[in-house]
JSON list of C-alpha atoms in Angstrom, two decimals:
[
{"chain": "O", "resi": 1, "resn": "ALA", "atom": "CA", "xyz": [93.37, 96.03, -24.02]},
{"chain": "O", "resi": 2, "resn": "GLN", "atom": "CA", "xyz": [94.15, 93.47, -21.40]},
{"chain": "O", "resi": 3, "resn": "SER", "atom": "CA", "xyz": [93.28, 93.71, -17.73]},
{"chain": "O", "resi": 4, "resn": "VAL", "atom": "CA", "xyz": [93.50, 91.65, -14.56]},
{"chain": "O", "resi": 5, "resn": "THR", "atom": "CA", "xyz": [91.22, 91.76, -11.54]},
{"chain": "O", "resi": 6, "resn": "GLN", "atom": "CA", "xyz": [92.24, 90.26, -8.24]},
{"chain": "O", "resi": 7, "resn": "LEU", "atom": "CA", "xyz": [89.33, 89.86, -5.85]},
{"chain": "O", "resi": 8, "resn": "GLY", "atom": "CA", "xyz": [90.31, 90.51, -2.26]},
{"chain": "O", "resi": 9, "resn": "SER", "atom": "CA", "xyz": [93.22, 92.79, -1.53]},
{"chain": "O", "resi": 10, "resn": "HIS", "atom": "CA", "xyz": [93.79, 91.00, 1.78]},
{"chain": "O", "resi": 11, "resn": "VAL", "atom": "CA", "xyz": [93.29, 87.31, 2.51]},
{"chain": "O", "resi": 12, "resn": "SER", "atom": "CA", "xyz": [93.94, 85.60, 5.83]},
{"chain": "O", "resi": 13, "resn": "VAL", "atom": "CA", "xyz": [94.07, 81.85, 6.31]},
{"chain": "O", "resi": 14, "resn": "SER", "atom": "CA", "xyz": [95.12, 79.62, 9.17]},
{"chain": "O", "resi": 15, "resn": "GLU", "atom": "CA", "xyz": [98.31, 77.64, 8.93]},
{"chain": "O", "resi": 16, "resn": "GLY", "atom": "CA", "xyz": [97.50, 74.32, 7.30]},
{"chain": "O", "resi": 17, "resn": "ALA", "atom": "CA", "xyz": [94.32, 75.60, 5.66]},
{"chain": "O", "resi": 18, "resn": "LEU", "atom": "CA", "xyz": [93.58, 75.91, 1.95]},
{"chain": "O", "resi": 19, "resn": "VAL", "atom": "CA", "xyz": [94.86, 79.00, 0.19]},
{"chain": "O", "resi": 20, "resn": "LEU", "atom": "CA", "xyz": [92.69, 80.40, -2.62]},
{"chain": "O", "resi": 21, "resn": "LEU", "atom": "CA", "xyz": [93.63, 83.65, -4.34]},
{"chain": "O", "resi": 22, "resn": "ARG", "atom": "CA", "xyz": [91.33, 84.79, -7.12]},
{"chain": "O", "resi": 23, "resn": "CYS", "atom": "CA", "xyz": [92.26, 86.24, -10.47]},
{"chain": "O", "resi": 24, "resn": "ASN", "atom": "CA", "xyz": [90.07, 87.10, -13.43]},
{"chain": "O", "resi": 25, "resn": "TYR", "atom": "CA", "xyz": [91.39, 88.44, -16.68]},
{"chain": "O", "resi": 26, "resn": "SER", "atom": "CA", "xyz": [90.23, 90.17, -19.80]},
{"chain": "O", "resi": 27, "resn": "SER", "atom": "CA", "xyz": [92.07, 89.63, -23.05]},
{"chain": "O", "resi": 28, "resn": "SER", "atom": "CA", "xyz": [91.25, 89.95, -26.73]},
{"chain": "O", "resi": 29, "resn": "VAL", "atom": "CA", "xyz": [93.65, 87.15, -27.58]},
{"chain": "O", "resi": 30, "resn": "PRO", "atom": "CA", "xyz": [94.34, 83.78, -25.95]},
{"chain": "O", "resi": 31, "resn": "PRO", "atom": "CA", "xyz": [96.08, 84.87, -22.77]},
{"chain": "O", "resi": 32, "resn": "TYR", "atom": "CA", "xyz": [99.39, 84.00, -21.26]},
{"chain": "O", "resi": 33, "resn": "LEU", "atom": "CA", "xyz": [98.89, 84.18, -17.49]},
{"chain": "O", "resi": 34, "resn": "PHE", "atom": "CA", "xyz": [101.32, 84.42, -14.61]},
{"chain": "O", "resi": 35, "resn": "TRP", "atom": "CA", "xyz": [101.37, 84.43, -10.83]},
{"chain": "O", "resi": 36, "resn": "TYR", "atom": "CA", "xyz": [104.19, 86.24, -9.07]},
{"chain": "O", "resi": 37, "resn": "VAL", "atom": "CA", "xyz": [105.00, 86.47, -5.35]},
{"chain": "O", "resi": 38, "resn": "GLN", "atom": "CA", "xyz": [106.61, 89.46, -3.68]},
{"chain": "O", "resi": 39, "resn": "TYR", "atom": "CA", "xyz": [108.17, 89.28, -0.24]},
{"chain": "O", "resi": 40, "resn": "PRO", "atom": "CA", "xyz": [108.67, 92.52, 1.71]},
{"chain": "O", "resi": 41, "resn": "ASN", "atom": "CA", "xyz": [111.21, 94.85, 0.14]},
{"chain": "O", "resi": 42, "resn": "GLN", "atom": "CA", "xyz": [112.06, 92.36, -2.58]},
{"chain": "O", "resi": 43, "resn": "GLY", "atom": "CA", "xyz": [111.41, 91.95, -6.25]},
{"chain": "O", "resi": 44, "resn": "LEU", "atom": "CA", "xyz": [108.89, 89.61, -7.81]},
{"chain": "O", "resi": 45, "resn": "GLN", "atom": "CA", "xyz": [109.44, 85.89, -8.17]},
{"chain": "O", "resi": 46, "resn": "LEU", "atom": "CA", "xyz": [107.57, 83.76, -10.68]},
{"chain": "O", "resi": 47, "resn": "LEU", "atom": "CA", "xyz": [105.36, 81.10, -9.07]},
{"chain": "O", "resi": 48, "resn": "LEU", "atom": "CA", "xyz": [103.87, 79.63, -12.22]},
{"chain": "O", "resi": 49, "resn": "LYS", "atom": "CA", "xyz": [102.67, 80.45, -15.70]},
{"chain": "O", "resi": 50, "resn": "TYR", "atom": "CA", "xyz": [100.11, 79.27, -18.22]},
{"chain": "O", "resi": 51, "resn": "THR", "atom": "CA", "xyz": [100.75, 79.57, -21.93]},
{"chain": "O", "resi": 52, "resn": "THR", "atom": "CA", "xyz": [99.13, 76.68, -23.79]},
{"chain": "O", "resi": 53, "resn": "GLY", "atom": "CA", "xyz": [98.32, 73.03, -23.15]},
{"chain": "O", "resi": 54, "resn": "ALA", "atom": "CA", "xyz": [97.32, 71.60, -19.79]},
{"chain": "O", "resi": 55, "resn": "THR", "atom": "CA", "xyz": [95.03, 73.99, -17.97]},
{"chain": "O", "resi": 56, "resn": "LEU", "atom": "CA", "xyz": [96.16, 72.92, -14.49]},
{"chain": "O", "resi": 57, "resn": "VAL", "atom": "CA", "xyz": [99.59, 74.38, -13.91]},
{"chain": "O", "resi": 58, "resn": "LYS", "atom": "CA", "xyz": [101.87, 73.45, -11.03]},
{"chain": "O", "resi": 59, "resn": "GLY", "atom": "CA", "xyz": [104.40, 75.90, -9.68]},
{"chain": "O", "resi": 60, "resn": "ILE", "atom": "CA", "xyz": [106.95, 76.28, -6.96]},
{"chain": "O", "resi": 61, "resn": "ASN", "atom": "CA", "xyz": [106.33, 76.00, -3.22]},
{"chain": "O", "resi": 62, "resn": "GLY", "atom": "CA", "xyz": [103.29, 73.73, -3.69]},
{"chain": "O", "resi": 63, "resn": "PHE", "atom": "CA", "xyz": [101.15, 76.28, -5.54]},
{"chain": "O", "resi": 64, "resn": "GLU", "atom": "CA", "xyz": [99.03, 75.51, -8.55]},
{"chain": "O", "resi": 65, "resn": "ALA", "atom": "CA", "xyz": [96.54, 77.38, -10.73]},
{"chain": "O", "resi": 66, "resn": "GLU", "atom": "CA", "xyz": [93.85, 76.36, -13.16]},
{"chain": "O", "resi": 67, "resn": "PHE", "atom": "CA", "xyz": [93.07, 78.24, -16.35]},
{"chain": "O", "resi": 68, "resn": "LYS", "atom": "CA", "xyz": [89.32, 78.30, -16.99]},
{"chain": "O", "resi": 69, "resn": "LYS", "atom": "CA", "xyz": [88.53, 79.97, -20.26]},
{"chain": "O", "resi": 70, "resn": "SER", "atom": "CA", "xyz": [84.75, 79.87, -19.74]},
{"chain": "O", "resi": 71, "resn": "GLU", "atom": "CA", "xyz": [85.13, 81.76, -16.47]},
{"chain": "O", "resi": 72, "resn": "THR", "atom": "CA", "xyz": [88.08, 83.91, -17.61]},
{"chain": "O", "resi": 73, "resn": "SER", "atom": "CA", "xyz": [89.78, 82.91, -14.38]},
{"chain": "O", "resi": 74, "resn": "PHE", "atom": "CA", "xyz": [93.20, 81.80, -13.22]},
{"chain": "O", "resi": 75, "resn": "HIS", "atom": "CA", "xyz": [92.85, 81.25, -9.48]},
{"chain": "O", "resi": 76, "resn": "LEU", "atom": "CA", "xyz": [95.87, 80.29, -7.39]},
{"chain": "O", "resi": 77, "resn": "THR", "atom": "CA", "xyz": [95.60, 77.53, -4.78]},
{"chain": "O", "resi": 78, "resn": "LYS", "atom": "CA", "xyz": [97.70, 75.69, -2.25]},
{"chain": "O", "resi": 79, "resn": "PRO", "atom": "CA", "xyz": [96.26, 72.81, -0.22]},
{"chain": "O", "resi": 80, "resn": "SER", "atom": "CA", "xyz": [98.00, 73.64, 3.06]},
{"chain": "O", "resi": 81, "resn": "ALA", "atom": "CA", "xyz": [99.26, 77.09, 4.00]},
{"chain": "O", "resi": 82, "resn": "HIS", "atom": "CA", "xyz": [102.65, 77.55, 5.60]},
{"chain": "O", "resi": 83, "resn": "MET", "atom": "CA", "xyz": [103.85, 80.54, 7.57]},
{"chain": "O", "resi": 84, "resn": "SER", "atom": "CA", "xyz": [106.44, 81.23, 4.90]},
{"chain": "O", "resi": 85, "resn": "ASP", "atom": "CA", "xyz": [103.65, 81.81, 2.34]},
{"chain": "O", "resi": 86, "resn": "ALA", "atom": "CA", "xyz": [102.87, 85.19, 3.88]},
{"chain": "O", "resi": 87, "resn": "ALA", "atom": "CA", "xyz": [103.57, 87.65, 1.07]},
{"chain": "O", "resi": 88, "resn": "GLU", "atom": "CA", "xyz": [101.91, 89.68, -1.67]},
{"chain": "O", "resi": 89, "resn": "TYR", "atom": "CA", "xyz": [100.72, 87.82, -4.74]},
{"chain": "O", "resi": 90, "resn": "PHE", "atom": "CA", "xyz": [100.22, 89.30, -8.18]},
{"chain": "O", "resi": 91, "resn": "CYS", "atom": "CA", "xyz": [98.39, 87.87, -11.14]},
{"chain": "O", "resi": 92, "resn": "ALA", "atom": "CA", "xyz": [99.51, 89.12, -14.55]},
{"chain": "O", "resi": 93, "resn": "VAL", "atom": "CA", "xyz": [98.69, 88.71, -18.22]},
{"chain": "O", "resi": 94, "resn": "SER", "atom": "CA", "xyz": [101.17, 89.02, -21.03]},
{"chain": "O", "resi": 95, "resn": "ASP", "atom": "CA", "xyz": [100.78, 91.10, -24.11]},
{"chain": "O", "resi": 96, "resn": "HIS", "atom": "CA", "xyz": [102.33, 88.27, -26.02]},
{"chain": "O", "resi": 97, "resn": "ASP", "atom": "CA", "xyz": [102.99, 89.84, -29.37]},
{"chain": "O", "resi": 98, "resn": "PHE", "atom": "CA", "xyz": [106.26, 88.75, -30.77]},
{"chain": "O", "resi": 99, "resn": "GLY", "atom": "CA", "xyz": [108.65, 91.51, -29.89]},
{"chain": "O", "resi": 100, "resn": "ASN", "atom": "CA", "xyz": [106.82, 92.76, -26.79]},
{"chain": "O", "resi": 101, "resn": "GLU", "atom": "CA", "xyz": [106.01, 90.73, -23.71]},
{"chain": "O", "resi": 102, "resn": "LYS", "atom": "CA", "xyz": [105.09, 93.46, -21.28]},
{"chain": "O", "resi": 103, "resn": "LEU", "atom": "CA", "xyz": [103.00, 92.35, -18.33]},
{"chain": "O", "resi": 104, "resn": "THR", "atom": "CA", "xyz": [99.72, 93.80, -17.10]},
{"chain": "O", "resi": 105, "resn": "PHE", "atom": "CA", "xyz": [99.36, 93.21, -13.37]},
{"chain": "O", "resi": 106, "resn": "GLY", "atom": "CA", "xyz": [96.46, 93.02, -10.98]},
{"chain": "O", "resi": 107, "resn": "THR", "atom": "CA", "xyz": [96.53, 95.15, -7.85]},
{"chain": "O", "resi": 108, "resn": "GLY", "atom": "CA", "xyz": [97.75, 92.28, -5.71]},
{"chain": "O", "resi": 109, "resn": "THR", "atom": "CA", "xyz": [96.52, 90.20, -2.80]},
{"chain": "O", "resi": 110, "resn": "ARG", "atom": "CA", "xyz": [98.28, 90.31, 0.54]},
{"chain": "O", "resi": 111, "resn": "LEU", "atom": "CA", "xyz": [98.22, 86.87, 2.13]},
{"chain": "O", "resi": 112, "resn": "THR", "atom": "CA", "xyz": [98.45, 86.61, 5.91]},
{"chain": "O", "resi": 113, "resn": "ILE", "atom": "CA", "xyz": [98.91, 83.26, 7.63]},
{"chain": "O", "resi": 114, "resn": "ILE", "atom": "CA", "xyz": [97.41, 82.87, 11.08]},
{"chain": "O", "resi": 115, "resn": "PRO", "atom": "CA", "xyz": [99.40, 80.58, 13.38]},
{"chain": "Y", "resi": 1, "resn": "ASN", "atom": "CA", "xyz": [124.76, 83.48, -12.01]},
{"chain": "Y", "resi": 2, "resn": "ALA", "atom": "CA", "xyz": [123.87, 86.87, -10.64]},
{"chain": "Y", "resi": 3, "resn": "GLY", "atom": "CA", "xyz": [120.28, 87.97, -10.92]},
{"chain": "Y", "resi": 4, "resn": "VAL", "atom": "CA", "xyz": [118.97, 91.32, -12.08]},
{"chain": "Y", "resi": 5, "resn": "MET", "atom": "CA", "xyz": [120.81, 94.08, -10.25]},
{"chain": "Y", "resi": 6, "resn": "GLN", "atom": "CA", "xyz": [119.33, 97.44, -9.45]},
{"chain": "Y", "resi": 7, "resn": "ASN", "atom": "CA", "xyz": [120.95, 100.38, -7.75]},
{"chain": "Y", "resi": 8, "resn": "PRO", "atom": "CA", "xyz": [120.55, 102.24, -5.66]},
{"chain": "Y", "resi": 9, "resn": "ARG", "atom": "CA", "xyz": [118.08, 100.25, -3.56]},
{"chain": "Y", "resi": 10, "resn": "HIS", "atom": "CA", "xyz": [116.87, 103.40, -1.87]},
{"chain": "Y", "resi": 11, "resn": "LEU", "atom": "CA", "xyz": [117.03, 106.91, -3.25]},
{"chain": "Y", "resi": 12, "resn": "VAL", "atom": "CA", "xyz": [115.92, 110.13, -1.59]},
{"chain": "Y", "resi": 13, "resn": "ARG", "atom": "CA", "xyz": [115.54, 113.28, -3.64]},
{"chain": "Y", "resi": 14, "resn": "ARG", "atom": "CA", "xyz": [114.12, 116.72, -3.01]},
{"chain": "Y", "resi": 15, "resn": "ARG", "atom": "CA", "xyz": [111.52, 118.15, -5.33]},
{"chain": "Y", "resi": 16, "resn": "GLY", "atom": "CA", "xyz": [113.12, 119.46, -8.50]},
{"chain": "Y", "resi": 17, "resn": "GLN", "atom": "CA", "xyz": [116.16, 117.22, -8.38]},
{"chain": "Y", "resi": 18, "resn": "GLU", "atom": "CA", "xyz": [117.01, 114.45, -10.82]},
{"chain": "Y", "resi": 19, "resn": "ALA", "atom": "CA", "xyz": [116.73, 110.74, -10.06]},
{"chain": "Y", "resi": 20, "resn": "ARG", "atom": "CA", "xyz": [118.80, 108.22, -11.95]},
{"chain": "Y", "resi": 21, "resn": "LEU", "atom": "CA", "xyz": [117.97, 104.53, -11.53]},
{"chain": "Y", "resi": 22, "resn": "ARG", "atom": "CA", "xyz": [120.17, 101.76, -12.87]},
{"chain": "Y", "resi": 23, "resn": "CYS", "atom": "CA", "xyz": [119.40, 98.22, -13.93]},
{"chain": "Y", "resi": 24, "resn": "SER", "atom": "CA", "xyz": [121.86, 95.52, -14.96]},
{"chain": "Y", "resi": 25, "resn": "PRO", "atom": "CA", "xyz": [120.02, 92.61, -16.59]},
{"chain": "Y", "resi": 26, "resn": "MET", "atom": "CA", "xyz": [120.90, 88.99, -16.08]},
{"chain": "Y", "resi": 27, "resn": "LYS", "atom": "CA", "xyz": [123.76, 87.68, -18.15]},
{"chain": "Y", "resi": 28, "resn": "GLY", "atom": "CA", "xyz": [122.58, 86.77, -21.61]},
{"chain": "Y", "resi": 29, "resn": "HIS", "atom": "CA", "xyz": [119.41, 88.86, -21.38]},
{"chain": "Y", "resi": 30, "resn": "SER", "atom": "CA", "xyz": [118.97, 91.59, -23.96]},
{"chain": "Y", "resi": 31, "resn": "HIS", "atom": "CA", "xyz": [115.44, 92.72, -23.08]},
{"chain": "Y", "resi": 32, "resn": "VAL", "atom": "CA", "xyz": [114.68, 95.11, -20.23]},
{"chain": "Y", "resi": 33, "resn": "TYR", "atom": "CA", "xyz": [111.32, 96.22, -18.87]},
{"chain": "Y", "resi": 34, "resn": "TRP", "atom": "CA", "xyz": [110.71, 98.94, -16.29]},
{"chain": "Y", "resi": 35, "resn": "TYR", "atom": "CA", "xyz": [107.67, 98.92, -14.02]},
{"chain": "Y", "resi": 36, "resn": "ARG", "atom": "CA", "xyz": [106.49, 101.32, -11.33]},
{"chain": "Y", "resi": 37, "resn": "GLN", "atom": "CA", "xyz": [104.70, 100.30, -8.16]},
{"chain": "Y", "resi": 38, "resn": "LEU", "atom": "CA", "xyz": [102.85, 103.03, -6.33]},
{"chain": "Y", "resi": 39, "resn": "PRO", "atom": "CA", "xyz": [101.94, 102.44, -2.67]},
{"chain": "Y", "resi": 40, "resn": "GLU", "atom": "CA", "xyz": [99.16, 99.87, -2.27]},
{"chain": "Y", "resi": 41, "resn": "GLU", "atom": "CA", "xyz": [98.99, 99.28, -6.03]},
{"chain": "Y", "resi": 42, "resn": "GLY", "atom": "CA", "xyz": [100.19, 96.70, -8.50]},
{"chain": "Y", "resi": 43, "resn": "LEU", "atom": "CA", "xyz": [103.02, 97.17, -10.92]},
{"chain": "Y", "resi": 44, "resn": "LYS", "atom": "CA", "xyz": [102.43, 99.33, -13.98]},
{"chain": "Y", "resi": 45, "resn": "PHE", "atom": "CA", "xyz": [104.42, 98.92, -17.16]},
{"chain": "Y", "resi": 46, "resn": "MET", "atom": "CA", "xyz": [106.52, 101.93, -18.11]},
{"chain": "Y", "resi": 47, "resn": "VAL", "atom": "CA", "xyz": [108.94, 101.08, -20.89]},
{"chain": "Y", "resi": 48, "resn": "TYR", "atom": "CA", "xyz": [110.46, 98.17, -22.79]},
{"chain": "Y", "resi": 49, "resn": "LEU", "atom": "CA", "xyz": [113.95, 98.40, -24.23]},
{"chain": "Y", "resi": 50, "resn": "GLN", "atom": "CA", "xyz": [116.41, 96.30, -26.15]},
{"chain": "Y", "resi": 51, "resn": "LYS", "atom": "CA", "xyz": [120.05, 97.23, -26.58]},
{"chain": "Y", "resi": 52, "resn": "GLU", "atom": "CA", "xyz": [120.17, 100.77, -27.98]},
{"chain": "Y", "resi": 53, "resn": "ASN", "atom": "CA", "xyz": [116.45, 100.74, -28.81]},
{"chain": "Y", "resi": 54, "resn": "ILE", "atom": "CA", "xyz": [113.24, 101.79, -27.09]},
{"chain": "Y", "resi": 55, "resn": "ILE", "atom": "CA", "xyz": [110.61, 99.33, -28.24]},
{"chain": "Y", "resi": 56, "resn": "ASP", "atom": "CA", "xyz": [107.57, 100.47, -26.27]},
{"chain": "Y", "resi": 57, "resn": "GLU", "atom": "CA", "xyz": [107.34, 103.53, -24.03]},
{"chain": "Y", "resi": 58, "resn": "SER", "atom": "CA", "xyz": [103.57, 103.69, -23.91]},
{"chain": "Y", "resi": 59, "resn": "GLY", "atom": "CA", "xyz": [103.48, 103.51, -20.11]},
{"chain": "Y", "resi": 60, "resn": "MET", "atom": "CA", "xyz": [105.99, 106.22, -19.44]},
{"chain": "Y", "resi": 61, "resn": "PRO", "atom": "CA", "xyz": [104.94, 109.82, -18.75]},
{"chain": "Y", "resi": 62, "resn": "LYS", "atom": "CA", "xyz": [105.73, 112.02, -21.73]},
{"chain": "Y", "resi": 63, "resn": "GLU", "atom": "CA", "xyz": [107.52, 114.65, -19.68]},
{"chain": "Y", "resi": 64, "resn": "ARG", "atom": "CA", "xyz": [110.43, 114.38, -17.26]},
{"chain": "Y", "resi": 65, "resn": "PHE", "atom": "CA", "xyz": [110.90, 110.61, -17.74]},
{"chain": "Y", "resi": 66, "resn": "SER", "atom": "CA", "xyz": [113.38, 108.99, -20.08]},
{"chain": "Y", "resi": 67, "resn": "ALA", "atom": "CA", "xyz": [115.02, 105.59, -20.42]},
{"chain": "Y", "resi": 68, "resn": "GLU", "atom": "CA", "xyz": [117.98, 104.14, -22.22]},
{"chain": "Y", "resi": 69, "resn": "PHE", "atom": "CA", "xyz": [119.75, 100.83, -22.61]},
{"chain": "Y", "resi": 70, "resn": "PRO", "atom": "CA", "xyz": [123.14, 101.50, -24.18]},
{"chain": "Y", "resi": 71, "resn": "LYS", "atom": "CA", "xyz": [125.27, 98.99, -26.00]},
{"chain": "Y", "resi": 72, "resn": "GLU", "atom": "CA", "xyz": [127.55, 98.83, -23.00]},
{"chain": "Y", "resi": 73, "resn": "GLY", "atom": "CA", "xyz": [126.46, 99.27, -19.42]},
{"chain": "Y", "resi": 74, "resn": "PRO", "atom": "CA", "xyz": [123.22, 99.18, -17.49]},
{"chain": "Y", "resi": 75, "resn": "SER", "atom": "CA", "xyz": [119.79, 100.41, -18.45]},
{"chain": "Y", "resi": 76, "resn": "ILE", "atom": "CA", "xyz": [119.02, 103.83, -16.96]},
{"chain": "Y", "resi": 77, "resn": "LEU", "atom": "CA", "xyz": [115.65, 105.26, -15.97]},
{"chain": "Y", "resi": 78, "resn": "ARG", "atom": "CA", "xyz": [115.96, 109.00, -15.53]},
{"chain": "Y", "resi": 79, "resn": "ILE", "atom": "CA", "xyz": [113.44, 111.23, -13.85]},
{"chain": "Y", "resi": 80, "resn": "GLN", "atom": "CA", "xyz": [114.05, 114.95, -14.12]},
{"chain": "Y", "resi": 81, "resn": "GLN", "atom": "CA", "xyz": [112.61, 117.55, -11.76]},
{"chain": "Y", "resi": 82, "resn": "VAL", "atom": "CA", "xyz": [111.07, 114.97, -9.47]},
{"chain": "Y", "resi": 83, "resn": "VAL", "atom": "CA", "xyz": [107.76, 115.65, -7.72]},
{"chain": "Y", "resi": 84, "resn": "ARG", "atom": "CA", "xyz": [106.22, 113.97, -4.68]},
{"chain": "Y", "resi": 85, "resn": "GLY", "atom": "CA", "xyz": [103.99, 111.86, -6.92]},
{"chain": "Y", "resi": 86, "resn": "ASP", "atom": "CA", "xyz": [107.09, 110.14, -8.32]},
{"chain": "Y", "resi": 87, "resn": "SER", "atom": "CA", "xyz": [107.66, 108.45, -4.96]},
{"chain": "Y", "resi": 88, "resn": "ALA", "atom": "CA", "xyz": [107.32, 104.76, -5.70]},
{"chain": "Y", "resi": 89, "resn": "ALA", "atom": "CA", "xyz": [109.20, 101.52, -6.13]},
{"chain": "Y", "resi": 90, "resn": "TYR", "atom": "CA", "xyz": [110.69, 101.11, -9.58]},
{"chain": "Y", "resi": 91, "resn": "PHE", "atom": "CA", "xyz": [111.35, 97.59, -10.75]},
{"chain": "Y", "resi": 92, "resn": "CYS", "atom": "CA", "xyz": [113.41, 96.40, -13.63]},
{"chain": "Y", "resi": 93, "resn": "ALA", "atom": "CA", "xyz": [112.92, 93.01, -15.27]},
{"chain": "Y", "resi": 94, "resn": "SER", "atom": "CA", "xyz": [114.97, 91.28, -17.91]},
{"chain": "Y", "resi": 95, "resn": "SER", "atom": "CA", "xyz": [114.36, 88.40, -20.27]},
{"chain": "Y", "resi": 96, "resn": "ARG", "atom": "CA", "xyz": [115.99, 86.53, -23.08]},
{"chain": "Y", "resi": 97, "resn": "GLN", "atom": "CA", "xyz": [115.02, 87.04, -26.67]},
{"chain": "Y", "resi": 98, "resn": "THR", "atom": "CA", "xyz": [111.30, 87.15, -26.92]},
{"chain": "Y", "resi": 99, "resn": "SER", "atom": "CA", "xyz": [109.49, 83.86, -27.37]},
{"chain": "Y", "resi": 100, "resn": "GLY", "atom": "CA", "xyz": [105.97, 85.07, -28.01]},
{"chain": "Y", "resi": 101, "resn": "GLY", "atom": "CA", "xyz": [105.11, 85.84, -24.43]},
{"chain": "Y", "resi": 102, "resn": "ALA", "atom": "CA", "xyz": [106.00, 82.50, -22.93]},
{"chain": "Y", "resi": 103, "resn": "GLY", "atom": "CA", "xyz": [109.32, 83.62, -21.58]},
{"chain": "Y", "resi": 104, "resn": "GLU", "atom": "CA", "xyz": [109.93, 84.57, -17.98]},
{"chain": "Y", "resi": 105, "resn": "GLN", "atom": "CA", "xyz": [110.82, 88.03, -16.85]},
{"chain": "Y", "resi": 106, "resn": "PHE", "atom": "CA", "xyz": [113.26, 88.07, -13.98]},
{"chain": "Y", "resi": 107, "resn": "PHE", "atom": "CA", "xyz": [112.79, 90.97, -11.61]},
{"chain": "Y", "resi": 108, "resn": "GLY", "atom": "CA", "xyz": [115.34, 92.96, -9.72]},
{"chain": "Y", "resi": 109, "resn": "PRO", "atom": "CA", "xyz": [114.89, 93.98, -6.06]},
{"chain": "Y", "resi": 110, "resn": "GLY", "atom": "CA", "xyz": [113.69, 97.43, -7.03]},
{"chain": "Y", "resi": 111, "resn": "THR", "atom": "CA", "xyz": [114.68, 101.00, -6.27]},
{"chain": "Y", "resi": 112, "resn": "ARG", "atom": "CA", "xyz": [112.53, 102.78, -3.74]},
{"chain": "Y", "resi": 113, "resn": "LEU", "atom": "CA", "xyz": [112.40, 106.45, -4.58]},
{"chain": "Y", "resi": 114, "resn": "THR", "atom": "CA", "xyz": [111.29, 108.92, -1.96]},
{"chain": "Y", "resi": 115, "resn": "VAL", "atom": "CA", "xyz": [110.75, 112.54, -2.94]},
{"chain": "Y", "resi": 116, "resn": "LEU", "atom": "CA", "xyz": [110.79, 115.01, -0.07]}
]
């Protein structure tokens, strides 16, 4: 079975500072990994995904994540936080059997930006 | 191109009533997933459907919950005899034909169910 652990349910950073949101996964097969963002009272929006190939993945809004197999990690970073980044962030792993791509999510990290 | 539509956005039911949640996938998408988000928790998979078929319902409670995705019309998640513990946000996601897990699921805005 697959699982995702997000360390830190709440993270606060100052505007302009580095954002680092941690995600560790467990998977019996090579994982497909995703980061989603959720703004209040809205659905989830895909930030970026890793499937195969380059381990450093760039996404929207200046975010990027690096897949590290040896550490079973897929941490999300952004060099300089903006007020608009305040939201909840979810890491997820795909059960990527052909015919079923259901996602297993972490419990989320709420990011607060301090002016 | 309209995104995934869910209605109603907010639904209030009394214990014992039925809740019916609707999801219209994006145009061209034939795969629908339902997830539930309890307060202060992440999303949990409930059920995966294709047109007229339930592919995986391993995350859905065996009693009171059912889902369908008819040939015509939206996907429906039905909860009979609701209890307070059913209060949650229910999200629908759709995707194109499966591509081995590399495809993107597009999420709707969710239906927030409150059981009084």
